[in-house]
Amino acid sequence: VFLGGGTFKGECKLPKKSTAEFLSSLNGVGYTSDKLPLKINGTLKGGNITLSGSVGSQAISGVLLAMPLMKTDTTLTVKGEVASKYLVDITVKVMRDFGVNVAVSGNTYSVKAKDKYVSPEQYVLDGDYTLASYYLACGMPQDTVTLSGLEQNSLQQDAVILRLMERLKKDNNAVLSLDGVTDLIYPLTVASCFKKDKTVIKNATLKTEKAQERFEFFIGFLKKMGADVIKTDDGVIVNGTGSLKG
């Protein structure tokens, strides 16, 4: 979009997805189709850009990352709710770490044309809390586990696993709410099996049929290992036995 155009192709499910809403909001960019394969022409211009939150955090982050490369001051306004907004927040943090002053007011993001990327020469990436959650769950039977490379003040949504694991260890008959972090139901269910009391995990409704089927398989596998696990409408109840069988 800064070199005058290009051709984009895709495979599997990508050609079925419409990109019209996203492409039509980009100032100065023309396109031949709203689905892949497509050609774009023109050069992305600054000014005022409006995106619907429904285009997703990836598209919004893409526009944000491009804003310092534009020749004029640029303001991006996002209309409506954004799924996984924390990913947009992480994008803003990285841009600031690289010298760009991103002004944020609600769902409006502004960058001055004079603000350009400046490499900090060395940059440490925050570890992945979603992946780390499984290793943290392993600390339940041993009581301790040590992981490095995780930022305690991380903007990652799944960083809440630290607080939830502390509650699981300290509270008798713990009740854990996973509103917004439903993927954590897997490691927390396993960790709950190693307690010797009841744990209720709620507000963890899996939205897609595929995700629900995957969780049903997961529950069935735990039961084969001796777990007392009951699936509920919005989560799971674990009557911990203190162990699992290999």
mmCIF file of C-alpha atoms in Angstrom:
data_model
loop_
_atom_site.group_PDB
_atom_site.id
_atom_site.type_symbol
_atom_site.label_atom_id
_atom_site.label_comp_id
_atom_site.label_asym_id
_atom_site.label_seq_id
_atom_site.Cartn_x
_atom_site.Cartn_y
_atom_site.Cartn_z
ATOM 1 C CA VAL A 1 0.000 0.000 0.000
ATOM 2 C CA PHE A 2 3.039 2.280 0.158
ATOM 3 C CA LEU A 3 4.538 1.051 -3.128
ATOM 4 C CA GLY A 4 1.538 1.705 -5.353
ATOM 5 C CA GLY A 5 -0.141 -1.691 -5.269
ATOM 6 C CA GLY A 6 0.227 -5.447 -5.209
ATOM 7 C CA THR A 7 -1.487 -8.805 -5.611
ATOM 8 C CA PHE A 8 -2.705 -10.914 -2.714
ATOM 9 C CA LYS A 9 -3.575 -14.605 -2.886
ATOM 10 C CA GLY A 10 -4.751 -17.093 -0.292
ATOM 11 C CA GLU A 11 -5.628 -20.720 0.334
ATOM 12 C CA CYS A 12 -8.063 -22.786 2.409
ATOM 13 C CA LYS A 13 -10.698 -20.553 4.048
ATOM 14 C CA LEU A 14 -9.059 -17.212 3.259
ATOM 15 C CA PRO A 15 -10.604 -16.785 -0.254
ATOM 16 C CA LYS A 16 -14.085 -17.132 1.300
ATOM 17 C CA LYS A 17 -13.665 -14.150 3.612
ATOM 18 C CA SER A 18 -14.806 -10.730 2.450
ATOM 19 C CA THR A 19 -12.369 -7.859 3.011
ATOM 20 C CA ALA A 20 -14.614 -5.128 1.562
ATOM 21 C CA GLU A 21 -15.340 -3.409 4.865
ATOM 22 C CA PHE A 22 -11.639 -3.205 5.661
ATOM 23 C CA LEU A 23 -10.385 -2.191 2.210
ATOM 24 C CA SER A 24 -13.076 0.423 1.625
ATOM 25 C CA SER A 25 -11.927 2.317 4.711
ATOM 26 C CA LEU A 26 -8.338 2.741 3.492
ATOM 27 C CA ASN A 27 -7.840 6.204 2.017
ATOM 28 C CA GLY A 28 -6.322 6.198 -1.454
ATOM 29 C CA VAL A 29 -6.405 2.426 -1.956
ATOM 30 C CA GLY A 30 -8.373 0.807 -4.781
ATOM 31 C CA TYR A 31 -9.052 -2.903 -5.120
ATOM 32 C CA THR A 32 -10.363 -5.303 -7.771
ATOM 33 C CA SER A 33 -12.304 -7.686 -5.522
ATOM 34 C CA ASP A 34 -13.494 -7.986 -1.950
ATOM 35 C CA LYS A 35 -12.155 -11.540 -1.736
ATOM 36 C CA LEU A 36 -8.834 -13.212 -2.488
ATOM 37 C CA PRO A 37 -7.200 -13.235 -4.941
ATOM 38 C CA LEU A 38 -7.296 -9.466 -5.323
ATOM 39 C CA LYS A 39 -5.176 -6.611 -6.588
ATOM 40 C CA ILE A 40 -4.806 -3.296 -4.848
ATOM 41 C CA ASN A 41 -3.588 -0.058 -6.373
ATOM 42 C CA GLY A 42 -2.842 3.425 -5.145
ATOM 43 C CA THR A 43 -0.963 4.563 -2.067
ATOM 44 C CA LEU A 44 -2.352 4.552 1.450
ATOM 45 C CA LYS A 45 -2.971 8.093 2.617
ATOM 46 C CA GLY A 46 -3.298 9.532 6.089
ATOM 47 C CA GLY A 47 -6.066 11.720 7.421
ATOM 48 C CA ASN A 48 -9.149 10.274 9.057
ATOM 49 C CA ILE A 49 -9.696 6.528 8.866
ATOM 50 C CA THR A 50 -12.730 4.744 10.297
ATOM 51 C CA LEU A 51 -12.899 1.009 10.864
ATOM 52 C CA SER A 52 -15.619 -1.182 12.298
ATOM 53 C CA GLY A 53 -14.519 -3.197 15.315
ATOM 54 C CA SER A 54 -15.914 -6.248 13.534
ATOM 55 C CA VAL A 55 -12.904 -6.328 11.160
ATOM 56 C CA GLY A 56 -10.898 -7.693 14.074
ATOM 57 C CA SER A 57 -7.807 -6.790 16.047
ATOM 58 C CA GLN A 58 -5.410 -7.931 13.300
ATOM 59 C CA ALA A 59 -6.784 -5.485 10.731
ATOM 60 C CA ILE A 60 -6.884 -2.658 13.266
ATOM 61 C CA SER A 61 -3.310 -3.396 14.362
ATOM 62 C CA GLY A 62 -2.218 -3.442 10.720
ATOM 63 C CA VAL A 63 -3.552 0.070 10.134
ATOM 64 C CA LEU A 64 -2.013 1.298 13.387
ATOM 65 C CA LEU A 65 1.416 -0.043 12.441
ATOM 66 C CA ALA A 66 1.164 1.709 9.051
ATOM 67 C CA MET A 67 0.178 5.112 10.458
ATOM 68 C CA PRO A 68 3.729 6.362 11.227
ATOM 69 C CA LEU A 69 4.658 5.660 7.584
ATOM 70 C CA MET A 70 2.022 8.057 6.247
ATOM 71 C CA LYS A 71 2.947 11.584 5.144
ATOM 72 C CA THR A 72 0.150 13.343 7.025
ATOM 73 C CA ASP A 73 -1.255 13.245 10.541
ATOM 74 C CA THR A 74 -3.554 10.264 10.849
ATOM 75 C CA THR A 75 -6.450 9.460 13.146
ATOM 76 C CA LEU A 76 -8.022 6.008 13.304
ATOM 77 C CA THR A 77 -11.487 5.718 14.809
ATOM 78 C CA VAL A 78 -12.810 2.257 15.625
ATOM 79 C CA LYS A 79 -16.602 1.919 15.740
ATOM 80 C CA GLY A 80 -18.140 -0.720 17.941
ATOM 81 C CA GLU A 81 -16.703 -3.469 20.105
ATOM 82 C CA VAL A 82 -13.372 -5.075 19.231
ATOM 83 C CA ALA A 83 -12.854 -8.750 20.007
ATOM 84 C CA SER A 84 -9.454 -9.302 21.668
ATOM 85 C CA LYS A 85 -8.917 -5.564 22.114
ATOM 86 C CA TYR A 86 -5.953 -6.321 24.353
ATOM 87 C CA LEU A 87 -4.055 -7.244 21.179
ATOM 88 C CA VAL A 88 -4.623 -3.692 19.895
ATOM 89 C CA ASP A 89 -3.331 -2.393 23.240
ATOM 90 C CA ILE A 90 -0.194 -4.513 22.819
ATOM 91 C CA THR A 91 0.291 -3.053 19.313
ATOM 92 C CA VAL A 92 0.107 0.482 20.723
ATOM 93 C CA LYS A 93 2.641 -0.422 23.435
ATOM 94 C CA VAL A 94 5.093 -1.811 20.868
ATOM 95 C CA MET A 95 4.722 1.289 18.685
ATOM 96 C CA ARG A 96 5.491 3.477 21.690
ATOM 97 C CA ASP A 97 8.480 1.300 22.556
ATOM 98 C CA PHE A 98 9.755 2.026 19.041
ATOM 99 C CA GLY A 99 9.488 5.788 19.462
ATOM 100 C CA VAL A 100 6.012 6.556 18.094
ATOM 101 C CA ASN A 101 3.765 8.737 20.250
ATOM 102 C CA VAL A 102 0.331 7.154 19.801
ATOM 103 C CA ALA A 103 -2.381 9.316 21.356
ATOM 104 C CA VAL A 104 -5.315 7.199 22.550
ATOM 105 C CA SER A 105 -8.757 8.456 23.538
ATOM 106 C CA GLY A 106 -11.269 5.663 23.898
ATOM 107 C CA ASN A 107 -11.361 3.917 20.511
ATOM 108 C CA THR A 108 -9.604 6.763 18.696
ATOM 109 C CA TYR A 109 -5.888 6.551 17.876
ATOM 110 C CA SER A 110 -3.833 9.447 16.510
ATOM 111 C CA VAL A 111 -0.270 9.651 15.168
ATOM 112 C CA LYS A 112 1.515 12.793 13.977
ATOM 113 C CA ALA A 113 3.315 12.680 10.636
ATOM 114 C CA LYS A 114 6.580 13.685 12.336
ATOM 115 C CA ASP A 115 6.548 10.565 14.542
ATOM 116 C CA LYS A 116 8.644 7.829 12.971
ATOM 117 C CA TYR A 117 9.861 4.452 14.140
ATOM 118 C CA VAL A 118 13.207 4.455 15.963
ATOM 119 C CA SER A 119 14.806 1.113 16.709
ATOM 120 C CA PRO A 120 15.726 0.581 20.376
ATOM 121 C CA GLU A 121 18.523 -1.704 19.047
ATOM 122 C CA GLN A 122 17.601 -4.368 21.600
ATOM 123 C CA TYR A 123 14.041 -5.427 22.343
ATOM 124 C CA VAL A 124 12.834 -8.214 24.614
ATOM 125 C CA LEU A 125 9.571 -9.856 23.621
ATOM 126 C CA ASP A 126 7.051 -10.731 26.295
ATOM 127 C CA GLY A 127 6.591 -14.481 26.764
ATOM 128 C CA ASP A 128 3.336 -16.137 25.729
ATOM 129 C CA TYR A 129 1.024 -16.453 28.738
ATOM 130 C CA THR A 130 -1.398 -18.742 26.902
ATOM 131 C CA LEU A 131 1.359 -21.304 26.396
ATOM 132 C CA ALA A 132 2.799 -20.643 29.851
ATOM 133 C CA SER A 133 -0.564 -21.420 31.480
ATOM 134 C CA TYR A 134 -0.076 -25.139 30.810
ATOM 135 C CA TYR A 135 3.343 -25.150 32.474
ATOM 136 C CA LEU A 136 1.961 -23.152 35.401
ATOM 137 C CA ALA A 137 -0.731 -25.812 35.827
ATOM 138 C CA CYS A 138 2.054 -28.365 36.191
ATOM 139 C CA GLY A 139 3.065 -26.548 39.367
ATOM 140 C CA MET A 140 -0.102 -27.660 41.132
ATOM 141 C CA PRO A 141 1.003 -31.167 42.176
ATOM 142 C CA GLN A 142 4.630 -30.104 42.798
ATOM 143 C CA ASP A 143 3.521 -26.819 44.395
ATOM 144 C CA THR A 144 6.160 -24.815 42.504
ATOM 145 C CA VAL A 145 7.213 -24.228 38.927
ATOM 146 C CA THR A 146 9.667 -21.642 37.624
ATOM 147 C CA LEU A 147 9.215 -19.896 34.270
ATOM 148 C CA SER A 148 11.287 -17.067 32.834
ATOM 149 C CA GLY A 149 10.574 -14.488 30.137
ATOM 150 C CA LEU A 150 7.107 -13.516 31.374
ATOM 151 C CA GLU A 151 6.329 -9.866 32.074
ATOM 152 C CA GLN A 152 4.316 -9.539 35.295
ATOM 153 C CA ASN A 153 2.585 -6.362 34.092
ATOM 154 C CA SER A 154 1.833 -7.868 30.686
ATOM 155 C CA LEU A 155 -1.118 -6.603 28.657
ATOM 156 C CA GLN A 156 -1.850 -10.145 27.524
ATOM 157 C CA GLN A 157 -5.344 -11.203 28.548
ATOM 158 C CA ASP A 158 -4.231 -14.656 29.675
ATOM 159 C CA ALA A 159 -1.750 -13.122 32.144
ATOM 160 C CA VAL A 160 -4.663 -13.420 34.592
ATOM 161 C CA ILE A 161 -3.600 -17.085 34.930
ATOM 162 C CA LEU A 162 -1.173 -15.957 37.672
ATOM 163 C CA ARG A 163 -3.994 -14.621 39.833
ATOM 164 C CA LEU A 164 -6.292 -17.565 39.077
ATOM 165 C CA MET A 165 -3.609 -20.125 39.987
ATOM 166 C CA GLU A 166 -2.964 -18.314 43.280
ATOM 167 C CA ARG A 167 -6.670 -18.443 44.094
ATOM 168 C CA LEU A 168 -6.846 -22.103 43.132
ATOM 169 C CA LYS A 169 -3.989 -22.939 45.488
ATOM 170 C CA LYS A 170 -5.161 -20.838 48.449
ATOM 171 C CA ASP A 171 -8.968 -21.096 48.345
ATOM 172 C CA ASN A 172 -10.903 -24.099 49.580
ATOM 173 C CA ASN A 173 -13.702 -25.007 47.157
ATOM 174 C CA ALA A 174 -12.519 -22.289 44.753
ATOM 175 C CA VAL A 175 -14.885 -20.623 42.297
ATOM 176 C CA LEU A 176 -13.067 -19.244 39.244
ATOM 177 C CA SER A 177 -14.667 -16.973 36.631
ATOM 178 C CA LEU A 178 -13.112 -17.094 33.167
ATOM 179 C CA ASP A 179 -15.065 -14.283 31.525
ATOM 180 C CA GLY A 180 -13.018 -13.295 28.456
ATOM 181 C CA VAL A 181 -10.306 -15.922 28.995
ATOM 182 C CA THR A 182 -12.151 -19.141 28.188
ATOM 183 C CA ASP A 183 -9.036 -20.883 26.794
ATOM 184 C CA LEU A 184 -7.703 -21.083 30.348
ATOM 185 C CA ILE A 185 -10.370 -23.664 31.178
ATOM 186 C CA TYR A 186 -8.019 -26.425 29.971
ATOM 187 C CA PRO A 187 -4.991 -25.859 32.254
ATOM 188 C CA LEU A 188 -7.163 -24.811 35.199
ATOM 189 C CA THR A 189 -9.312 -27.952 34.927
ATOM 190 C CA VAL A 190 -6.200 -30.130 34.987
ATOM 191 C CA ALA A 191 -4.723 -28.203 37.926
ATOM 192 C CA SER A 192 -8.021 -28.568 39.842
ATOM 193 C CA CYS A 193 -7.767 -32.349 39.601
ATOM 194 C CA PHE A 194 -4.727 -32.226 41.904
ATOM 195 C CA LYS A 195 -6.657 -30.563 44.727
ATOM 196 C CA LYS A 196 -8.701 -32.524 47.225
ATOM 197 C CA ASP A 197 -11.792 -30.360 47.182
ATOM 198 C CA LYS A 198 -14.386 -28.986 44.798
ATOM 199 C CA THR A 199 -13.539 -26.378 42.160
ATOM 200 C CA VAL A 200 -16.160 -24.576 40.081
ATOM 201 C CA ILE A 201 -15.009 -22.941 36.838
ATOM 202 C CA LYS A 202 -17.697 -20.708 35.347
ATOM 203 C CA ASN A 203 -18.276 -18.059 32.656
ATOM 204 C CA ALA A 204 -16.246 -20.191 30.282
ATOM 205 C CA THR A 205 -18.775 -20.896 27.534
ATOM 206 C CA LEU A 206 -17.018 -22.068 24.369
ATOM 207 C CA LYS A 207 -18.585 -20.256 21.429
ATOM 208 C CA THR A 208 -18.082 -22.609 18.499
ATOM 209 C CA GLU A 209 -19.305 -26.152 17.981
ATOM 210 C CA LYS A 210 -15.755 -27.251 17.195
ATOM 211 C CA ALA A 211 -14.468 -25.813 20.475
ATOM 212 C CA GLN A 212 -17.247 -27.532 22.408
ATOM 213 C CA GLU A 213 -16.473 -30.881 20.777
ATOM 214 C CA ARG A 214 -12.795 -30.454 21.605
ATOM 215 C CA PHE A 215 -13.649 -29.797 25.240
ATOM 216 C CA GLU A 216 -15.955 -32.835 25.388
ATOM 217 C CA PHE A 217 -13.036 -34.981 24.181
ATOM 218 C CA PHE A 218 -10.755 -33.346 26.766
ATOM 219 C CA ILE A 219 -13.225 -34.119 29.592
ATOM 220 C CA GLY A 220 -13.567 -37.710 28.424
ATOM 221 C CA PHE A 221 -9.790 -38.129 28.411
ATOM 222 C CA LEU A 222 -9.501 -36.776 31.961
ATOM 223 C CA LYS A 223 -12.177 -39.204 33.157
ATOM 224 C CA LYS A 224 -10.128 -42.088 31.742
ATOM 225 C CA MET A 225 -7.297 -40.829 33.943
ATOM 226 C CA GLY A 226 -9.512 -41.014 37.035
ATOM 227 C CA ALA A 227 -10.756 -37.433 37.193
ATOM 228 C CA ASP A 228 -14.166 -36.597 38.671
ATOM 229 C CA VAL A 229 -15.190 -33.875 36.239
ATOM 230 C CA ILE A 230 -18.689 -32.627 35.394
ATOM 231 C CA LYS A 231 -19.297 -30.363 32.405
ATOM 232 C CA THR A 232 -21.783 -27.548 33.019
ATOM 233 C CA ASP A 233 -23.545 -25.088 30.716
ATOM 234 C CA ASP A 234 -20.849 -22.452 31.175
ATOM 235 C CA GLY A 235 -17.853 -24.348 32.495
ATOM 236 C CA VAL A 236 -16.949 -27.340 34.607
ATOM 237 C CA ILE A 237 -17.059 -28.718 38.162
ATOM 238 C CA VAL A 238 -14.013 -30.631 39.349
ATOM 239 C CA ASN A 239 -14.117 -32.811 42.453
ATOM 240 C CA GLY A 240 -10.401 -33.085 42.975
ATOM 241 C CA THR A 241 -8.919 -36.421 44.024
ATOM 242 C CA GLY A 242 -5.366 -35.163 44.405
ATOM 243 C CA SER A 243 -3.985 -37.089 41.467
ATOM 244 C CA LEU A 244 -4.450 -38.408 37.944
ATOM 245 C CA LYS A 245 -3.578 -41.855 36.641
ATOM 246 C CA GLY A 246 -1.098 -42.204 33.796
#
